[in-house]
Short mmCIF file of C-alpha atoms in Angstrom, two decimals:
data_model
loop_
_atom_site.label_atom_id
_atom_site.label_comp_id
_atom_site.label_asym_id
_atom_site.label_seq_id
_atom_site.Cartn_x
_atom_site.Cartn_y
_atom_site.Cartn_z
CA UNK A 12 -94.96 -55.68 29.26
CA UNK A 13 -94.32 -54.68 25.62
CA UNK A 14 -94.70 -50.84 26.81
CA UNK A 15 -91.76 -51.02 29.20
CA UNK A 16 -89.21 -53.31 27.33
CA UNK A 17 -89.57 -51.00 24.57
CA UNK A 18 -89.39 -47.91 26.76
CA UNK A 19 -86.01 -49.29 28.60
CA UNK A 20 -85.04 -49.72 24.86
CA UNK A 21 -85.42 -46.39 23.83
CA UNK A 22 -83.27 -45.28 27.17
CA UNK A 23 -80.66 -47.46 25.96
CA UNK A 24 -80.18 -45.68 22.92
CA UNK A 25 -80.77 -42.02 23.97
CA UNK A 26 -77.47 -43.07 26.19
CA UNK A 27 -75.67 -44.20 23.73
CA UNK A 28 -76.50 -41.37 21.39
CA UNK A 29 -75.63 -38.91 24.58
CA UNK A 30 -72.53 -40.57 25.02
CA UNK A 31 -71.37 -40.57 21.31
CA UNK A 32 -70.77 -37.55 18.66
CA UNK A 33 -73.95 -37.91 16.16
CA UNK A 34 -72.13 -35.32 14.54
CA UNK A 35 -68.13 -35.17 12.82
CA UNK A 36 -67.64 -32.52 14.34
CA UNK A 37 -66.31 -32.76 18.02
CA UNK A 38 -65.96 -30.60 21.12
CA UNK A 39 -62.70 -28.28 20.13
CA UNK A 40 -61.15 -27.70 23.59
CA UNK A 41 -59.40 -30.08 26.03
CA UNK A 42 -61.14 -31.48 29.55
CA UNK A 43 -60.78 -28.33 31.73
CA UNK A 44 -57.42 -28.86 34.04
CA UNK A 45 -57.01 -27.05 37.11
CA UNK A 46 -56.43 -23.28 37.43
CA UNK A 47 -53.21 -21.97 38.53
CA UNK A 48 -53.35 -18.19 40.44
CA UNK A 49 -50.58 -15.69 38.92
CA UNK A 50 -48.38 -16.17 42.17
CA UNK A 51 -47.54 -19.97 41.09
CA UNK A 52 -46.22 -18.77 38.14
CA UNK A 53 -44.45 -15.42 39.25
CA UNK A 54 -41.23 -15.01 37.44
CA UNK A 55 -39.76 -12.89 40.08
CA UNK A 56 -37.53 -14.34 42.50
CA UNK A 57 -40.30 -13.80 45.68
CA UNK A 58 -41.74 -16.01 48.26
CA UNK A 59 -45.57 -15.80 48.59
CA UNK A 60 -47.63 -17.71 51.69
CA UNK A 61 -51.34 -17.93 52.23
CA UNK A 62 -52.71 -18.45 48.84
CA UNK A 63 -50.71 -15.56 47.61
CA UNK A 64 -51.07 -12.98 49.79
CA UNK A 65 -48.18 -12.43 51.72
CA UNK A 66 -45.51 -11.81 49.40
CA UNK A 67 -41.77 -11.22 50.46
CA UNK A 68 -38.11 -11.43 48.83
CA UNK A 69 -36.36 -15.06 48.86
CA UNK A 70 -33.52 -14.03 51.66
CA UNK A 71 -35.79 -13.65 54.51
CA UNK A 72 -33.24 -14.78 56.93
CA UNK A 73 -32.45 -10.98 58.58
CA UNK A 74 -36.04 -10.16 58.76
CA UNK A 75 -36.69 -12.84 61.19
CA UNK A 76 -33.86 -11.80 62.77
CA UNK A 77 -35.37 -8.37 63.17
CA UNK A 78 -39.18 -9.84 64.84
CA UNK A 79 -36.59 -11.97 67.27
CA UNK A 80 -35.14 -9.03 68.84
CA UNK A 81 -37.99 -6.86 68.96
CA UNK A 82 -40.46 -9.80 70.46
CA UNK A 83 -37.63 -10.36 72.98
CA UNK A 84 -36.65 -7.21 74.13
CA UNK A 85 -40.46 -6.02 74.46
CA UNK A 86 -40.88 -9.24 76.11
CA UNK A 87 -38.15 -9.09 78.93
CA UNK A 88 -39.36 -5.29 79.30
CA UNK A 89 -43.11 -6.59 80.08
CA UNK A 90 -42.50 -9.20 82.01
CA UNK A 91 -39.53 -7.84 84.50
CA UNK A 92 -39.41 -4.13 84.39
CA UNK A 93 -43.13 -3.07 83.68
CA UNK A 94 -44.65 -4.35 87.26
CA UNK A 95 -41.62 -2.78 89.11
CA UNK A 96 -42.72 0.47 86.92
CA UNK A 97 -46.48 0.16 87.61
CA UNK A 98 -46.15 -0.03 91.35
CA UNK A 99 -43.68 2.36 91.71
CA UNK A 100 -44.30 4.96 89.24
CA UNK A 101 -47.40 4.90 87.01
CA UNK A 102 -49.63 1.95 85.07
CA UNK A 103 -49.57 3.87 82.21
CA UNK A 104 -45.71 3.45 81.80
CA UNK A 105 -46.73 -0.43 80.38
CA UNK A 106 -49.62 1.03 78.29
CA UNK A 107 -47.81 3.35 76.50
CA UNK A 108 -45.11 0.19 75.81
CA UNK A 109 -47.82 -1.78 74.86
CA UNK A 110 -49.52 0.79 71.76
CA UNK A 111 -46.09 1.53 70.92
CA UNK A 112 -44.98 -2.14 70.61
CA UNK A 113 -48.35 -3.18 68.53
CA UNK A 114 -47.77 -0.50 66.32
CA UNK A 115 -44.22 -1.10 65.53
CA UNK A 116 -45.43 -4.58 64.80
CA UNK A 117 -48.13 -4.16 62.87
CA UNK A 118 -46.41 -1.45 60.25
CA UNK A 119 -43.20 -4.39 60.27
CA UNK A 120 -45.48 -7.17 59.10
CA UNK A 121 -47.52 -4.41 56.65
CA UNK A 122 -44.08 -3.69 55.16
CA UNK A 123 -42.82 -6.98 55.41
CA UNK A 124 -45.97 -9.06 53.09
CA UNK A 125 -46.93 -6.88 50.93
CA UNK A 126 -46.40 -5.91 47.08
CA UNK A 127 -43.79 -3.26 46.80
CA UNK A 128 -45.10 -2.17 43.59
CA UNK A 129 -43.49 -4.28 41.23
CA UNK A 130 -43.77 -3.41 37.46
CA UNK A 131 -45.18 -6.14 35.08
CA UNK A 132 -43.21 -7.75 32.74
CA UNK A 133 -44.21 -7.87 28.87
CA UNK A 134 -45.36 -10.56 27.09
CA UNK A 135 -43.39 -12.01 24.18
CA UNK A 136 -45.99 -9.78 21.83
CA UNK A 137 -45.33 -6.85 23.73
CA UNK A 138 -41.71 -6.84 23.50
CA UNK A 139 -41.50 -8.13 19.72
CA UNK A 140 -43.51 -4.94 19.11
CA UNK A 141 -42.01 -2.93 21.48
CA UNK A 142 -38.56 -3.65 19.26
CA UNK A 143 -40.05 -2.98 16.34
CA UNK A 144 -41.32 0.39 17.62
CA UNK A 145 -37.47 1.25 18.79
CA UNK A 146 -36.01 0.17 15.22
CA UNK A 147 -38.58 2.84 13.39
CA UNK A 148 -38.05 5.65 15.89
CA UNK A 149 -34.26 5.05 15.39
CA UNK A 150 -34.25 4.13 11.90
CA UNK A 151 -32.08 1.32 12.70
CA UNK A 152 -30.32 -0.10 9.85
CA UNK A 153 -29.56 -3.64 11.47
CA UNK A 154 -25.49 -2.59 12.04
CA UNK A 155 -25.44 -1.20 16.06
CA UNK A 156 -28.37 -1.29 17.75
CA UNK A 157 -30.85 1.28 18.51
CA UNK A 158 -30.26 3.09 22.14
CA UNK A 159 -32.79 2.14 24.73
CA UNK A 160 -33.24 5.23 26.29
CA UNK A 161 -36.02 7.62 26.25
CA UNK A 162 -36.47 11.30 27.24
CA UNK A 163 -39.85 12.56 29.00
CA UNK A 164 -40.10 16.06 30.36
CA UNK A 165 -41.20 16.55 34.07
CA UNK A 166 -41.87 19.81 35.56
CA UNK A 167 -39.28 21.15 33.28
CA UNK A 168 -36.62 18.85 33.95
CA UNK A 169 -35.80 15.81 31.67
CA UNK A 170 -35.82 12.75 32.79
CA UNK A 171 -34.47 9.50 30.90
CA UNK A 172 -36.81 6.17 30.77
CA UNK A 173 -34.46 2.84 30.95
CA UNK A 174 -34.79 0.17 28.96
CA UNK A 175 -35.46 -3.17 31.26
CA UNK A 176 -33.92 -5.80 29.12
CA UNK A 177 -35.02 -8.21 32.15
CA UNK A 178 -38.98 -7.52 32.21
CA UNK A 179 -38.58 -5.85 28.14
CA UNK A 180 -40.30 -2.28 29.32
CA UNK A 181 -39.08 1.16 29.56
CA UNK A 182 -39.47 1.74 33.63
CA UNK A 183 -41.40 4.30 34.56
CA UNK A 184 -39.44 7.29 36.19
CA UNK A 185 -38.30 6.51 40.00
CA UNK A 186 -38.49 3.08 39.02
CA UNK A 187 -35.32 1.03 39.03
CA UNK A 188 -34.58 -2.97 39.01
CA UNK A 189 -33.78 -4.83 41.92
CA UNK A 190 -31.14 -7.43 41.48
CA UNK A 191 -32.15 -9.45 44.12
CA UNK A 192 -36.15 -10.06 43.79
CA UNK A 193 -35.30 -9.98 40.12
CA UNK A 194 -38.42 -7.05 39.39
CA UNK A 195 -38.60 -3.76 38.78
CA UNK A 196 -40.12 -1.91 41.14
CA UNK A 197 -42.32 1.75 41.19
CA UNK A 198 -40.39 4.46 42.64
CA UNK A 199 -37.56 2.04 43.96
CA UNK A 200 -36.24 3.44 47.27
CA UNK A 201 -33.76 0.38 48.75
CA UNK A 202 -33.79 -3.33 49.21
CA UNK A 203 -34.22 -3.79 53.03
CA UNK A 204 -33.16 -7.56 54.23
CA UNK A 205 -34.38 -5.99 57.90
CA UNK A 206 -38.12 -5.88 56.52
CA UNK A 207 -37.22 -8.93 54.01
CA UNK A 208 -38.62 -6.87 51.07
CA UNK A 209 -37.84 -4.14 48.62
CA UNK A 210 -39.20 -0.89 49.62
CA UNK A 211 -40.77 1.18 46.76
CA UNK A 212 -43.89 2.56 45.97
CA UNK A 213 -46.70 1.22 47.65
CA UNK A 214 -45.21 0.14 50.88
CA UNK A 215 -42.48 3.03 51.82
CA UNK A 216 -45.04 4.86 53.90
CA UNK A 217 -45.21 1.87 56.42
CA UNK A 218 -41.64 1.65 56.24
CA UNK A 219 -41.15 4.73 57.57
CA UNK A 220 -43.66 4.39 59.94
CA UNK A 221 -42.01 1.33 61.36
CA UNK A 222 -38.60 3.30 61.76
CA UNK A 223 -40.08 6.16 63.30
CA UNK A 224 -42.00 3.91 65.77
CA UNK A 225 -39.16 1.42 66.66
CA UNK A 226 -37.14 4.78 67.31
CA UNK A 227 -39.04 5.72 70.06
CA UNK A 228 -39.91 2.38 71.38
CA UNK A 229 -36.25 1.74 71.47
CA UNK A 230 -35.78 4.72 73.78
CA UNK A 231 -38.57 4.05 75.34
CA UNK A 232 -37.81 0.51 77.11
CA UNK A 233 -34.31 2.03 77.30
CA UNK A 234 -35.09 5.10 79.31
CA UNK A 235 -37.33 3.38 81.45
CA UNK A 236 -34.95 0.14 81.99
CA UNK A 237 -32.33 2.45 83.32
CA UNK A 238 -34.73 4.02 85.74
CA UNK A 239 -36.10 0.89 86.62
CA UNK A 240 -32.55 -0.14 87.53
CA UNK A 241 -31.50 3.15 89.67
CA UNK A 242 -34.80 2.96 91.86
CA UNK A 243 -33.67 -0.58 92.55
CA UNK A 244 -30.15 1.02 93.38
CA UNK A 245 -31.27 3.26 95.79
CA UNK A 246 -32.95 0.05 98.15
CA UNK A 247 -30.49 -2.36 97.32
CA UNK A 248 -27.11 -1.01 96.36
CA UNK A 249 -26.24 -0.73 92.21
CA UNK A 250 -24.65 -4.79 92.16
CA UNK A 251 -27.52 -6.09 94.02
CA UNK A 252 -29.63 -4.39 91.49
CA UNK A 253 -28.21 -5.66 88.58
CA UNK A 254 -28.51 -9.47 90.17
CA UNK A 255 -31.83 -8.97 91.21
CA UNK A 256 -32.89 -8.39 87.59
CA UNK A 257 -30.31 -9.89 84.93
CA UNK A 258 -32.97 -9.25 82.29
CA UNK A 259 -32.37 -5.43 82.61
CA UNK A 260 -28.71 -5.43 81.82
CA UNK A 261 -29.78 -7.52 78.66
CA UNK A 262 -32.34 -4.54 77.16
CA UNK A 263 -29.84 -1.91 77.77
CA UNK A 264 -27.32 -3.82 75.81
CA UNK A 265 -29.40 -4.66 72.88
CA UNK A 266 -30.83 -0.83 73.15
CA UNK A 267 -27.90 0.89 73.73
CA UNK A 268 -26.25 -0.52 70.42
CA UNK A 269 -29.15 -0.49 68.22
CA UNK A 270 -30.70 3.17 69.04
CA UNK A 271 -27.79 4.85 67.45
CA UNK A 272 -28.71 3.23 63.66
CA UNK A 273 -32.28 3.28 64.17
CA UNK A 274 -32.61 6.67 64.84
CA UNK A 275 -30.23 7.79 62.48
CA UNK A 276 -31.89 6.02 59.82
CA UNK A 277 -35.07 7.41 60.68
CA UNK A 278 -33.48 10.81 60.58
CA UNK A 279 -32.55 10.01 57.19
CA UNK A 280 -35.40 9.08 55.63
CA UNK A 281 -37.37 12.01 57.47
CA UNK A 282 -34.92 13.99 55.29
CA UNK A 283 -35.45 12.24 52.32
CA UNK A 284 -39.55 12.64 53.05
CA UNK A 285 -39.28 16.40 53.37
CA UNK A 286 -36.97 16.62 50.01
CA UNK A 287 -39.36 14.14 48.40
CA UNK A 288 -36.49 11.94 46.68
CA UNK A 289 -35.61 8.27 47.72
CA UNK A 290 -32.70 7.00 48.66
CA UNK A 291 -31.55 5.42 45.15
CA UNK A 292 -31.94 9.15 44.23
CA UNK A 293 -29.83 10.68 47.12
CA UNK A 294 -27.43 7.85 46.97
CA UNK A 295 -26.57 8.71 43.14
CA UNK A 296 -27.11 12.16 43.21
CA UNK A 297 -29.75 12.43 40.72
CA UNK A 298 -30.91 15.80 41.38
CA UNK A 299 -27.61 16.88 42.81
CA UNK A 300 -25.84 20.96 42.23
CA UNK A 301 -23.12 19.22 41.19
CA UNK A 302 -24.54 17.97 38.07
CA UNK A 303 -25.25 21.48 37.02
CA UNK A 304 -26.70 24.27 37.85
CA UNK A 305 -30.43 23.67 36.01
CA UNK A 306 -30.38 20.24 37.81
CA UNK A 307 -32.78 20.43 40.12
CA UNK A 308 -35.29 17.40 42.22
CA UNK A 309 -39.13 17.83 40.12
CA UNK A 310 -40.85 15.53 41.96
CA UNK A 311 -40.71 18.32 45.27
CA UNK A 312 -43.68 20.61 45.79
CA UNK A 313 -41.62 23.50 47.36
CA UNK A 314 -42.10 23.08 50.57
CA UNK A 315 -41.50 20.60 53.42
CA UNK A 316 -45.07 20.13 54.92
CA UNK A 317 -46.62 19.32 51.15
CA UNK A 318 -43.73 16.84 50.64
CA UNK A 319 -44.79 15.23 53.39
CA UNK A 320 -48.27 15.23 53.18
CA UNK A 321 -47.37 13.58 49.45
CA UNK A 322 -45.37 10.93 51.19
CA UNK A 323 -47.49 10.04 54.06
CA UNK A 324 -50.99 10.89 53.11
CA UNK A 325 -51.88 10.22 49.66
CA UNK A 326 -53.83 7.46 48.34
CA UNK A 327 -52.00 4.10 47.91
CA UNK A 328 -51.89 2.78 44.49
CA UNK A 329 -53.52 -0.68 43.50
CA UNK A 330 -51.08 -3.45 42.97
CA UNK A 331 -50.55 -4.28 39.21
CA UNK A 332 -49.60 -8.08 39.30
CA UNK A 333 -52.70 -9.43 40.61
CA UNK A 334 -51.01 -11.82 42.40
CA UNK A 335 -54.10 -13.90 43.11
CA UNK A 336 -55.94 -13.58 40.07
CA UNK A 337 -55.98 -16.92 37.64
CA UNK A 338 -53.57 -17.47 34.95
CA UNK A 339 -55.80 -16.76 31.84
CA UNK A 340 -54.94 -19.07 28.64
CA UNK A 341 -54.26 -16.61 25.84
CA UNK A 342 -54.95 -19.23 23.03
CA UNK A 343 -57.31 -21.93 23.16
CA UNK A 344 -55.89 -25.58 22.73
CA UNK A 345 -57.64 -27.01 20.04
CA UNK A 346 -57.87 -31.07 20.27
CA UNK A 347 -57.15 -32.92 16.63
CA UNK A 348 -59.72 -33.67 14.63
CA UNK A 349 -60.51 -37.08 14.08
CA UNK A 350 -62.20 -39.42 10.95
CA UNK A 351 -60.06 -36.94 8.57
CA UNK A 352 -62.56 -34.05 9.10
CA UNK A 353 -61.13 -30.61 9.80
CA UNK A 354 -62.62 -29.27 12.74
CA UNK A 355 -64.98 -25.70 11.75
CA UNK A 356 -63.11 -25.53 8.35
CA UNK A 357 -59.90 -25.23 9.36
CA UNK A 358 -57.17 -25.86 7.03
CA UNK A 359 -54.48 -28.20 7.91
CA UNK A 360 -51.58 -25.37 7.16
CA UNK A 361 -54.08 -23.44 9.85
CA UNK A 362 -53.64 -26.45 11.77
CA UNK A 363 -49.95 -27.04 11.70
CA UNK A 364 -49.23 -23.95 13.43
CA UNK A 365 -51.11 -24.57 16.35
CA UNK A 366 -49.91 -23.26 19.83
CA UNK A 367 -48.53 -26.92 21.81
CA UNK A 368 -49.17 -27.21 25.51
CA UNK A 369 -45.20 -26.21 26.45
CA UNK A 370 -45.46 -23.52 24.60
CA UNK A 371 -48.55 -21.94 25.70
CA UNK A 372 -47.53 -22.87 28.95
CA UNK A 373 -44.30 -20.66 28.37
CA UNK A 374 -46.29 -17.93 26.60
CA UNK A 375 -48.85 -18.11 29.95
CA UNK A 376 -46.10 -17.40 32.26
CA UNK A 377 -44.99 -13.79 30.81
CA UNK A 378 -48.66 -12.95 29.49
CA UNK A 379 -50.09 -13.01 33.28
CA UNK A 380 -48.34 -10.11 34.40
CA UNK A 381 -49.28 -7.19 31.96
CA UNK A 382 -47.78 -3.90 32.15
CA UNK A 383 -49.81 -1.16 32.54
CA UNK A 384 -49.72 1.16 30.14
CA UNK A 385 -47.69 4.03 31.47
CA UNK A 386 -43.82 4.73 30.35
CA UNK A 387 -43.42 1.19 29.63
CA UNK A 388 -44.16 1.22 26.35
CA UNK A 389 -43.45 4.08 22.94
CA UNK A 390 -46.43 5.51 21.35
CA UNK A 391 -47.15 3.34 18.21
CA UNK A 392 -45.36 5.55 15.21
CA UNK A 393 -47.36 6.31 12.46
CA UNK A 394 -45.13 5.15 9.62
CA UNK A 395 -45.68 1.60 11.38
CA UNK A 396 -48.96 0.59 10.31
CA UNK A 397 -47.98 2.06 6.88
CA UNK A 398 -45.16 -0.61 6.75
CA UNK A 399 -47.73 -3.32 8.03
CA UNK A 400 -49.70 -2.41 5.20
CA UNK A 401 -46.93 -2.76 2.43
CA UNK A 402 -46.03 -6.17 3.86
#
């Protein structure tokens, strides 16, 4: 009897000694809080569903526009021209619709949700140093300030790096910032409100694809709509034809007024493909005679068939903002001591410039997106750490 009450005793205080510091000093970081993912806290202006991994621009209002007309028009050619088709001329006629219509679909959506190849921004370090390495390469004197351009050689040809004074990096060549996702974006060709997302470096391949393919769908269901309507002709008279299926007269309308733009457009970009430039390029003239004579396009292999393969068939780069990755504190939150007792011999002037929860907060949002390092940043200058040293 003595045994157990002083055995429940001794549990008694081994909980209360579990439960209380026997030590000053106390546990330095806060109760864990929940993780946010990089997306939450992108400072773009994009949409992202499904955890993060769709990703689009904020005006998405067109694109749906663009999935409506192609999921009708396929739809009225299925279901009121393709069994007329099959029994009169061949099944395949629907089967060929059919791979055609997946595919356009499927490069759309591929276009449509993923990362264009957006460039990450700098943190607050980054660009304080990133200043400090323009004022030394300049020798600014604090009167005008320093230019924020840089030269790079390419094949040759130079080429001037921009200063971002949105994301605080030099862009990369081909890179340029779009206004309206607020990013700047690898090898920036357009911003397409049909696809509802900028089209750059790591999605212009499906892009093009999805051009190409809606090009001859398009005059596919249109070719094929207007037979579909002369067979009927010859049994029925043209009028009677055109009231037996209503539907018809519909797909020629919508493909008789959109064919024109798609296929020019695909045109265009097949140009652009076999020239290797992008259509920010073209459109300014970049690489144009007119500039000068020495101006010429470096990014182009010589020949059509290599641009191409370039283009269409090289490997697709990773995307840098790890959208779904989790924000990473960059500076533990320390709680305050209590009793008076500095916490592992910290000072209290050590203490007084701790990091608050806004401001790491703040300082979280910019620091999850890294840049890469690329042409985003200058090469440290050596008479930098010599003026670190003096200070």
């Amino acid at each position: 009897m003595h045994l157990g009450v002083s055995e429940s005793m001794r549990e008694c205080e081994y909980s209360q000694i579990s439960t209380r510091s026997s030590t000053p000093m106390e546990t330095p970081y806060k109760k864990k809080t929940s993780k946010k993912r990089k997306w939450e806290i992108f400072p773009g202006r994009n949409k992202f569903y499904c955890g993060g991994r769709i990703m689009m621009a904020k005006q998405t209002g067109v694109f749906y526009l663009t999935l409506v007309l192609i999921l009708v028009t396929c739809g009225l050619f299925f279901t009121f021209d393709c069994p007329f088709l099959a029994l009169q001329l061949t099944p395949v006629i629907p089967v060929i619709g059919g791979v055609l219509f997946l595919f356009v679909l499927g490069t759309l959506l591929r276009t449509s949700f993923s990362d264009p190849g957006v460039l990450p921004r700098a943190t607050p370090d980054e660009a304080a140093d990133l200043e400090r390495q323009i004022d030394v390469a300049n020798g600014s004197t604090g009167y005008r300030p320093p230019p924020r351009t840089k030269e790079v050689v390419i094949n040759g040809q130079t080429v001037k790096l921009k200063y971002c004074f949105t994301c605080k990096i030099f862009r990369p060549p081909r890179a340029s910032h779009c206004s309206l996702c607020d990013n700047c974006v690898d090898r920036f060709d357009h911003h397409c409100p049909w696809v509802g997302n900028c089209v750059g470096k790591r999605n212009y391949r499906f892009f093009y694809m999805f051009i190409l393919s809606l090009s001859f769908l398009t005059i596919f269901i249109f070719a094929f709509v207007i037979t579909h309507i002369i067979l009927r002709s010859h049994r029925n008279g043209f009028l009677n034809a055109l009231k037996d299926s209503p539907a018809s007269v519909l797909e020629v309308v919508v493909c008789f007024f959109s064919v024109w733009s798609i296929v020019g457009l695909s045109g265009f970009h097949t140009y652009l493909i076999s020239s290797n430039q992008t259509t920010n390029e073209d459109i300014k003239g970049s690489w144009s005679s007119k500039r000068g004579k020495d101006n010429y396009n470096p990014y182009s292999h010589g020949n059509i068939f290599t641009n191409c393969c370039a283009a269409l068939c090289g490997p697709l780069p990773p995307s840098l903002i790890d959208r779904r990755g989790f924000v990473q504190s960059d500076t533990p939150q320390l709680a305050p001591p209590t009793n008076g007792i500095t916490m592992y011999g910290a000072t209290q002037s050590q203490q007084s410039h701790m990091v608050s929860d806004t401001e790491t907060e703040s300082v979280t949002k910019t620091s999850a997106f890294r840049a890469p390092n690329s042409f985003c940043r200058l090469p440290p200058h050596p008479s930098s750490s010599s003026r670190a040293a003096s200070q």
